[in-house]
JSON list of C-alpha atoms in Angstrom, two decimals:
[
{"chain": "D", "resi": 1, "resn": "UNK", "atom": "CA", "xyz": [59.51, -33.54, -6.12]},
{"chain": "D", "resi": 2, "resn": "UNK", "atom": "CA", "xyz": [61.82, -36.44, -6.81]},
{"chain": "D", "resi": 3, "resn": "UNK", "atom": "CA", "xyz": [64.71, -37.17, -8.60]},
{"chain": "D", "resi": 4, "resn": "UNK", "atom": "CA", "xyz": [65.50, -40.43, -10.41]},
{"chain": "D", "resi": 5, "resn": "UNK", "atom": "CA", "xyz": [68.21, -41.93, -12.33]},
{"chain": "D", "resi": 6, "resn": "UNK", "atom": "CA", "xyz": [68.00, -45.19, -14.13]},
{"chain": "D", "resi": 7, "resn": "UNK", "atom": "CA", "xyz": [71.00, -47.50, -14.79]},
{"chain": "D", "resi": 8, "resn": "UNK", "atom": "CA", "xyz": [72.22, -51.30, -15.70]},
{"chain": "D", "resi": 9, "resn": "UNK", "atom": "CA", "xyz": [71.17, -51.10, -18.90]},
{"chain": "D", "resi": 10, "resn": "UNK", "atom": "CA", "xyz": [72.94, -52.86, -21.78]},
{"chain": "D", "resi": 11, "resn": "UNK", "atom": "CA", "xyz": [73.59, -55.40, -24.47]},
{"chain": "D", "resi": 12, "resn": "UNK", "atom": "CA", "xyz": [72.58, -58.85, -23.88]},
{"chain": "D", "resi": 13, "resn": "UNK", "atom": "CA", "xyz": [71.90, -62.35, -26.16]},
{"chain": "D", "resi": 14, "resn": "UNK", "atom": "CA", "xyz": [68.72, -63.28, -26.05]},
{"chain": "D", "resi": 15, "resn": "UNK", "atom": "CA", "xyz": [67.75, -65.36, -22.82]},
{"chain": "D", "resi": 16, "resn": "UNK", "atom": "CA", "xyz": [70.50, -63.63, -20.36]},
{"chain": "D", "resi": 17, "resn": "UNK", "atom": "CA", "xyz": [69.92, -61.24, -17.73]},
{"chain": "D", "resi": 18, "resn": "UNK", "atom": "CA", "xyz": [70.10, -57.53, -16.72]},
{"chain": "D", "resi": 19, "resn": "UNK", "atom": "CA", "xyz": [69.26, -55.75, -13.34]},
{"chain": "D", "resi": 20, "resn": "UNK", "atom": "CA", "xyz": [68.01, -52.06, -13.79]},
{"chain": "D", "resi": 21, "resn": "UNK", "atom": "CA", "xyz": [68.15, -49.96, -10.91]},
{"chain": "D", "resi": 22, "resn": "UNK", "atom": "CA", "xyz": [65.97, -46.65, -10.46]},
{"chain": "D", "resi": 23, "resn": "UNK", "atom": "CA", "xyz": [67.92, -44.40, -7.76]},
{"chain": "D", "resi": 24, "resn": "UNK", "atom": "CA", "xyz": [65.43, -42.03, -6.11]},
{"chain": "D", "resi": 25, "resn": "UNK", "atom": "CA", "xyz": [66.68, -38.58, -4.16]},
{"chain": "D", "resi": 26, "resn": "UNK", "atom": "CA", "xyz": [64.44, -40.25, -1.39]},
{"chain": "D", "resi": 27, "resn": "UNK", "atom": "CA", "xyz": [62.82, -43.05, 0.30]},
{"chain": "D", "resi": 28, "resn": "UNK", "atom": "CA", "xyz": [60.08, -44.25, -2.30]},
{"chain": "D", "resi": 29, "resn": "UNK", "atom": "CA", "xyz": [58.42, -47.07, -0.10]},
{"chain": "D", "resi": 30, "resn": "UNK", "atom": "CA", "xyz": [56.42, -44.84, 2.02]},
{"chain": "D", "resi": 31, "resn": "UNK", "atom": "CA", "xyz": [55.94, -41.77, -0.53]},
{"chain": "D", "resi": 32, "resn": "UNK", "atom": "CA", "xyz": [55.96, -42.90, -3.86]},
{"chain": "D", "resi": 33, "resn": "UNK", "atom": "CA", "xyz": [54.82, -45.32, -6.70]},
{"chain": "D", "resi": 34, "resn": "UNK", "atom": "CA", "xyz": [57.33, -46.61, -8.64]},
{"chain": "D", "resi": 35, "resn": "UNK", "atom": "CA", "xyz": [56.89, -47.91, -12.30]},
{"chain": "D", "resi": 36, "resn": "UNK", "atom": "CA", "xyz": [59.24, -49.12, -15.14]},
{"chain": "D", "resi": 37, "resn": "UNK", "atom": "CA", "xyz": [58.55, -48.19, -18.69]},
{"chain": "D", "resi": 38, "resn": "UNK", "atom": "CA", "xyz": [60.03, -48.41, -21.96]},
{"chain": "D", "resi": 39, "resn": "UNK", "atom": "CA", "xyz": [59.76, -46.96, -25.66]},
{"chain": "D", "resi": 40, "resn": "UNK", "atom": "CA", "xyz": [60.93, -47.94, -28.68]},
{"chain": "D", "resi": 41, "resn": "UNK", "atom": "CA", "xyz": [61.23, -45.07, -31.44]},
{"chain": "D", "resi": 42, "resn": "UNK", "atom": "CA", "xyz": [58.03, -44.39, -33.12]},
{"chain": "D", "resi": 43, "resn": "UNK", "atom": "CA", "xyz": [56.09, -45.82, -30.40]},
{"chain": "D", "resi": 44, "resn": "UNK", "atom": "CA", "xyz": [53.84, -45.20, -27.21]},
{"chain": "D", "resi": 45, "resn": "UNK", "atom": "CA", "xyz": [55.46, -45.60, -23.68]},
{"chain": "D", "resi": 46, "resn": "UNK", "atom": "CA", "xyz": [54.44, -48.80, -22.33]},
{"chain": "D", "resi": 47, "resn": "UNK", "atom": "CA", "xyz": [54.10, -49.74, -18.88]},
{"chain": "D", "resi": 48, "resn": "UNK", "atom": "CA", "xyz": [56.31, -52.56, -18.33]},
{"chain": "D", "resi": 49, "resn": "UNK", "atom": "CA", "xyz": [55.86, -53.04, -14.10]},
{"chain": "D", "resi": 50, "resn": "UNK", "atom": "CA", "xyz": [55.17, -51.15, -10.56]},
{"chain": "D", "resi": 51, "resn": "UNK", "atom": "CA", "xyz": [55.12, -51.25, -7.01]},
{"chain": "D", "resi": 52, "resn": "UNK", "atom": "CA", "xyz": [52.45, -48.76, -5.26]},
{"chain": "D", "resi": 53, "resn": "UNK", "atom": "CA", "xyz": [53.31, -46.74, -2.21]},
{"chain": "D", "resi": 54, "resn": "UNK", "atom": "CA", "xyz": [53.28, -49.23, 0.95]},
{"chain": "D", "resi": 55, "resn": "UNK", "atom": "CA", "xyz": [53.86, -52.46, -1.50]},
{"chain": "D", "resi": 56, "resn": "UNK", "atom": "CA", "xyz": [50.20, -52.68, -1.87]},
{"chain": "D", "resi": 57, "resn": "UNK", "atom": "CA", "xyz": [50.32, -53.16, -5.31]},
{"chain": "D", "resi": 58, "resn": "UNK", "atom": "CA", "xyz": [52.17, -54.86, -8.01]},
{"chain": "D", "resi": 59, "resn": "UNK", "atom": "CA", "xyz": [51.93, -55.22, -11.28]},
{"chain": "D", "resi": 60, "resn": "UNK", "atom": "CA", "xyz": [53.28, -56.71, -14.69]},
{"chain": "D", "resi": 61, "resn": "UNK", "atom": "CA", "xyz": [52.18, -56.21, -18.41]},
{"chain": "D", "resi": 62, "resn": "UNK", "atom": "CA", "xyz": [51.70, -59.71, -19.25]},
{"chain": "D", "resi": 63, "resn": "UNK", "atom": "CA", "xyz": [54.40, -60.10, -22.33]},
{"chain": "D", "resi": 64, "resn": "UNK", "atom": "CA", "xyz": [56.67, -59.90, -18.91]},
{"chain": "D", "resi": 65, "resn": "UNK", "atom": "CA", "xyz": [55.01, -62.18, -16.60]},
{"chain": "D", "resi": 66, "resn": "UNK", "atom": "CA", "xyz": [57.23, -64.59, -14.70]},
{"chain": "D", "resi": 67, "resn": "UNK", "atom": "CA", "xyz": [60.69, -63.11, -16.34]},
{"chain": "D", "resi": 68, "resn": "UNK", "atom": "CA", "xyz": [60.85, -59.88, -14.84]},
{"chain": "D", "resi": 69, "resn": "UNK", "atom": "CA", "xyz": [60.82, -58.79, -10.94]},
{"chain": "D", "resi": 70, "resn": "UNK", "atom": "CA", "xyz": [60.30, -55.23, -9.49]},
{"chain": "D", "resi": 71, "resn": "UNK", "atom": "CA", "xyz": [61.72, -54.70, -6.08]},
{"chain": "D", "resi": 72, "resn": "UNK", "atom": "CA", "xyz": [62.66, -52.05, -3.39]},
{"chain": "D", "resi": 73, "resn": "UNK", "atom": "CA", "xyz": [66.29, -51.36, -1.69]},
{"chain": "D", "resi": 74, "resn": "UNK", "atom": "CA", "xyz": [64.40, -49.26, 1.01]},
{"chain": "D", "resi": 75, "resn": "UNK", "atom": "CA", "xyz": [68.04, -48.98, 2.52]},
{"chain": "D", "resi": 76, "resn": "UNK", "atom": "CA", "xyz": [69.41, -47.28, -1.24]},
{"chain": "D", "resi": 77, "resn": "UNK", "atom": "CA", "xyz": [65.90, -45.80, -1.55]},
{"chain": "D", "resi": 78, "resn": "UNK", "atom": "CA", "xyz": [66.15, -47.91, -4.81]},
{"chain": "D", "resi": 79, "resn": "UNK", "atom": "CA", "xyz": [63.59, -49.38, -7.39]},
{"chain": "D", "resi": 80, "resn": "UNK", "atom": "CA", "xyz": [65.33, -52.81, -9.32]},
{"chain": "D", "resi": 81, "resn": "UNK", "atom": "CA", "xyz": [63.79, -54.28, -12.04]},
{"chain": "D", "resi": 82, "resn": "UNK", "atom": "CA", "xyz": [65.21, -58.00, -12.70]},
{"chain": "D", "resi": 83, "resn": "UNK", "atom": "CA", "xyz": [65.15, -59.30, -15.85]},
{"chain": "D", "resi": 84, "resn": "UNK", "atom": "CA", "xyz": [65.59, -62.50, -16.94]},
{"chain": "D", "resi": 85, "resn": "UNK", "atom": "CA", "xyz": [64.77, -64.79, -20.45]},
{"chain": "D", "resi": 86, "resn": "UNK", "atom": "CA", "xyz": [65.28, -61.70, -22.38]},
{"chain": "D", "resi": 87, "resn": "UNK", "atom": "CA", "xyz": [63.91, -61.47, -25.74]},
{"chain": "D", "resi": 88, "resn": "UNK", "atom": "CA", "xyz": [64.88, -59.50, -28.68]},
{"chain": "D", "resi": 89, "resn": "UNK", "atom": "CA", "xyz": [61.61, -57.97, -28.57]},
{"chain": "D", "resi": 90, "resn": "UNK", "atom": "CA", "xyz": [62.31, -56.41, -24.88]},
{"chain": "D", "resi": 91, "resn": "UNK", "atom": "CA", "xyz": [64.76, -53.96, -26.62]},
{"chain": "D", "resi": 92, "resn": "UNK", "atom": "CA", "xyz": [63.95, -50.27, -25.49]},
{"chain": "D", "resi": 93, "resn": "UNK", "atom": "CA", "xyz": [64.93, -47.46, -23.80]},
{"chain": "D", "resi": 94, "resn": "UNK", "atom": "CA", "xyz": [63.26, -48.42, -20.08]},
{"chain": "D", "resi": 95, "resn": "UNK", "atom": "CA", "xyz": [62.42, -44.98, -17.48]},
{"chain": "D", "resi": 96, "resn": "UNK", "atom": "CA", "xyz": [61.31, -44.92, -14.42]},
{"chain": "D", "resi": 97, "resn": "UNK", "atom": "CA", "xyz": [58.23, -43.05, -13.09]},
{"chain": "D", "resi": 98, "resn": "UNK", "atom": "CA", "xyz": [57.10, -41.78, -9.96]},
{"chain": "D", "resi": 99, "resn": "UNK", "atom": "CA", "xyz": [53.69, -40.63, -8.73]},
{"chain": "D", "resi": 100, "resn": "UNK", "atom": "CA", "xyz": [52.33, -39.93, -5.44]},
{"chain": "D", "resi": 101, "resn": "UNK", "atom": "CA", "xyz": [49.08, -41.80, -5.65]},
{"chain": "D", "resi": 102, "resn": "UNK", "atom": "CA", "xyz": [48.83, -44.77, -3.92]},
{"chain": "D", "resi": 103, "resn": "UNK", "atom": "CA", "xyz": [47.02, -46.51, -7.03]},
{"chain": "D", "resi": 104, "resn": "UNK", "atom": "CA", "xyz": [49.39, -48.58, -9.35]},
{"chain": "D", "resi": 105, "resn": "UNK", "atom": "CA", "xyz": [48.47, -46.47, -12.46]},
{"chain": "D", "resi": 106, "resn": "UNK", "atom": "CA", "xyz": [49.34, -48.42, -16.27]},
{"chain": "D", "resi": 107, "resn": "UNK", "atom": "CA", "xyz": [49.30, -44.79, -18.14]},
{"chain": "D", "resi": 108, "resn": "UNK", "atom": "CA", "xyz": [52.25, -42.95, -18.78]},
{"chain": "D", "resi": 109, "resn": "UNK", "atom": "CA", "xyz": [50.30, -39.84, -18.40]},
{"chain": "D", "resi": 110, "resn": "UNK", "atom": "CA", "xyz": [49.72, -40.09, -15.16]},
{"chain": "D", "resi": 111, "resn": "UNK", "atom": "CA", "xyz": [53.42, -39.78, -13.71]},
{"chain": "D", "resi": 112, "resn": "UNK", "atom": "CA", "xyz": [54.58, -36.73, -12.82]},
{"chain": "D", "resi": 113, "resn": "UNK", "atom": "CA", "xyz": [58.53, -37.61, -12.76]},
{"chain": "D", "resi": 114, "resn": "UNK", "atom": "CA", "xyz": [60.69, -39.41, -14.92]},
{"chain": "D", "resi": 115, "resn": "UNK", "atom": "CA", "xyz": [64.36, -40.31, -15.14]},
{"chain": "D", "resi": 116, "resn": "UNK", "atom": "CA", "xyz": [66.56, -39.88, -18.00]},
{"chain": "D", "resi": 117, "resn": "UNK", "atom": "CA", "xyz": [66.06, -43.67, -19.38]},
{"chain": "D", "resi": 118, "resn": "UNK", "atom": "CA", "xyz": [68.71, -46.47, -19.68]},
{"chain": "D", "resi": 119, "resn": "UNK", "atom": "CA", "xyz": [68.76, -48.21, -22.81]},
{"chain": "D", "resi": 120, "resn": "UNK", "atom": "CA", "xyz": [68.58, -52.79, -22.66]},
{"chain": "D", "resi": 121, "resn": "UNK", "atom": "CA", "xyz": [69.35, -54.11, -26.08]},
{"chain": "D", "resi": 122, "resn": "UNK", "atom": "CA", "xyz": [68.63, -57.83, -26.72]},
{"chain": "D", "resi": 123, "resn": "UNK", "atom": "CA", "xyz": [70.55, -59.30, -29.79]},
{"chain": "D", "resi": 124, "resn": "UNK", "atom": "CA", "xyz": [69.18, -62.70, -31.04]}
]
């Protein structure tokens, strides 16, 4: 298993900037796909972006398309998700998954660890 532990979130005015990081108990490159998250209260977990074991894969839900950047530290066995032109509607409470499979999976049910979340609030 793996351990994870989000941080870097915070508050921000609408189009700033914040840097997540997803700190893994072990290399993820080579072992593990990484995705980001996030959940507002009352409402599904939504896949935000990934990066599939071996950087075969990545992917973005399209509301964060050419804002947002998912990237390894290999070196920090690290997961960053840059964020940029935040909106207010990018508020949430943004985990980190892990899975073995080497396929880039979009469902939240298919992750078998989780970290603790970091909450990004984006004030208008």
């Amino acid at each position: 298993q793996v351990q994870l532990v989000e941080s870097g979130g915070g508050l921000v005015q609408a189009g700033g900037s914040l840097r997540l990081a997803c700190a893994a108990s072990e290399r993820t490159d080579i072992r593990w796909t990484v995705s980001w998250f996030r959940q507002n209260p009352n409402k599904e977990r939504e896949f935000v972006a990934g990066i599939s074991r071996y950087d075969i894969q990545v992917n973005y839900t399209n509301s964060v398309k050419g804002r947002f950047t998912i990237s390894r530290d290999n070196g920090k066995n690290t997961v960053y998700l840059q964020m940029s032109s935040l909106k207010p509607e990018d508020t949430a409470v943004y985990y980190c998954a892990a899975r073995r499979s080497t396929v880039l999976a979009v469902s939240s049910d298919l992750y078998d660890y989780w970290g603790q979340g970091t909450q990004v609030t984006v004030s208008s």
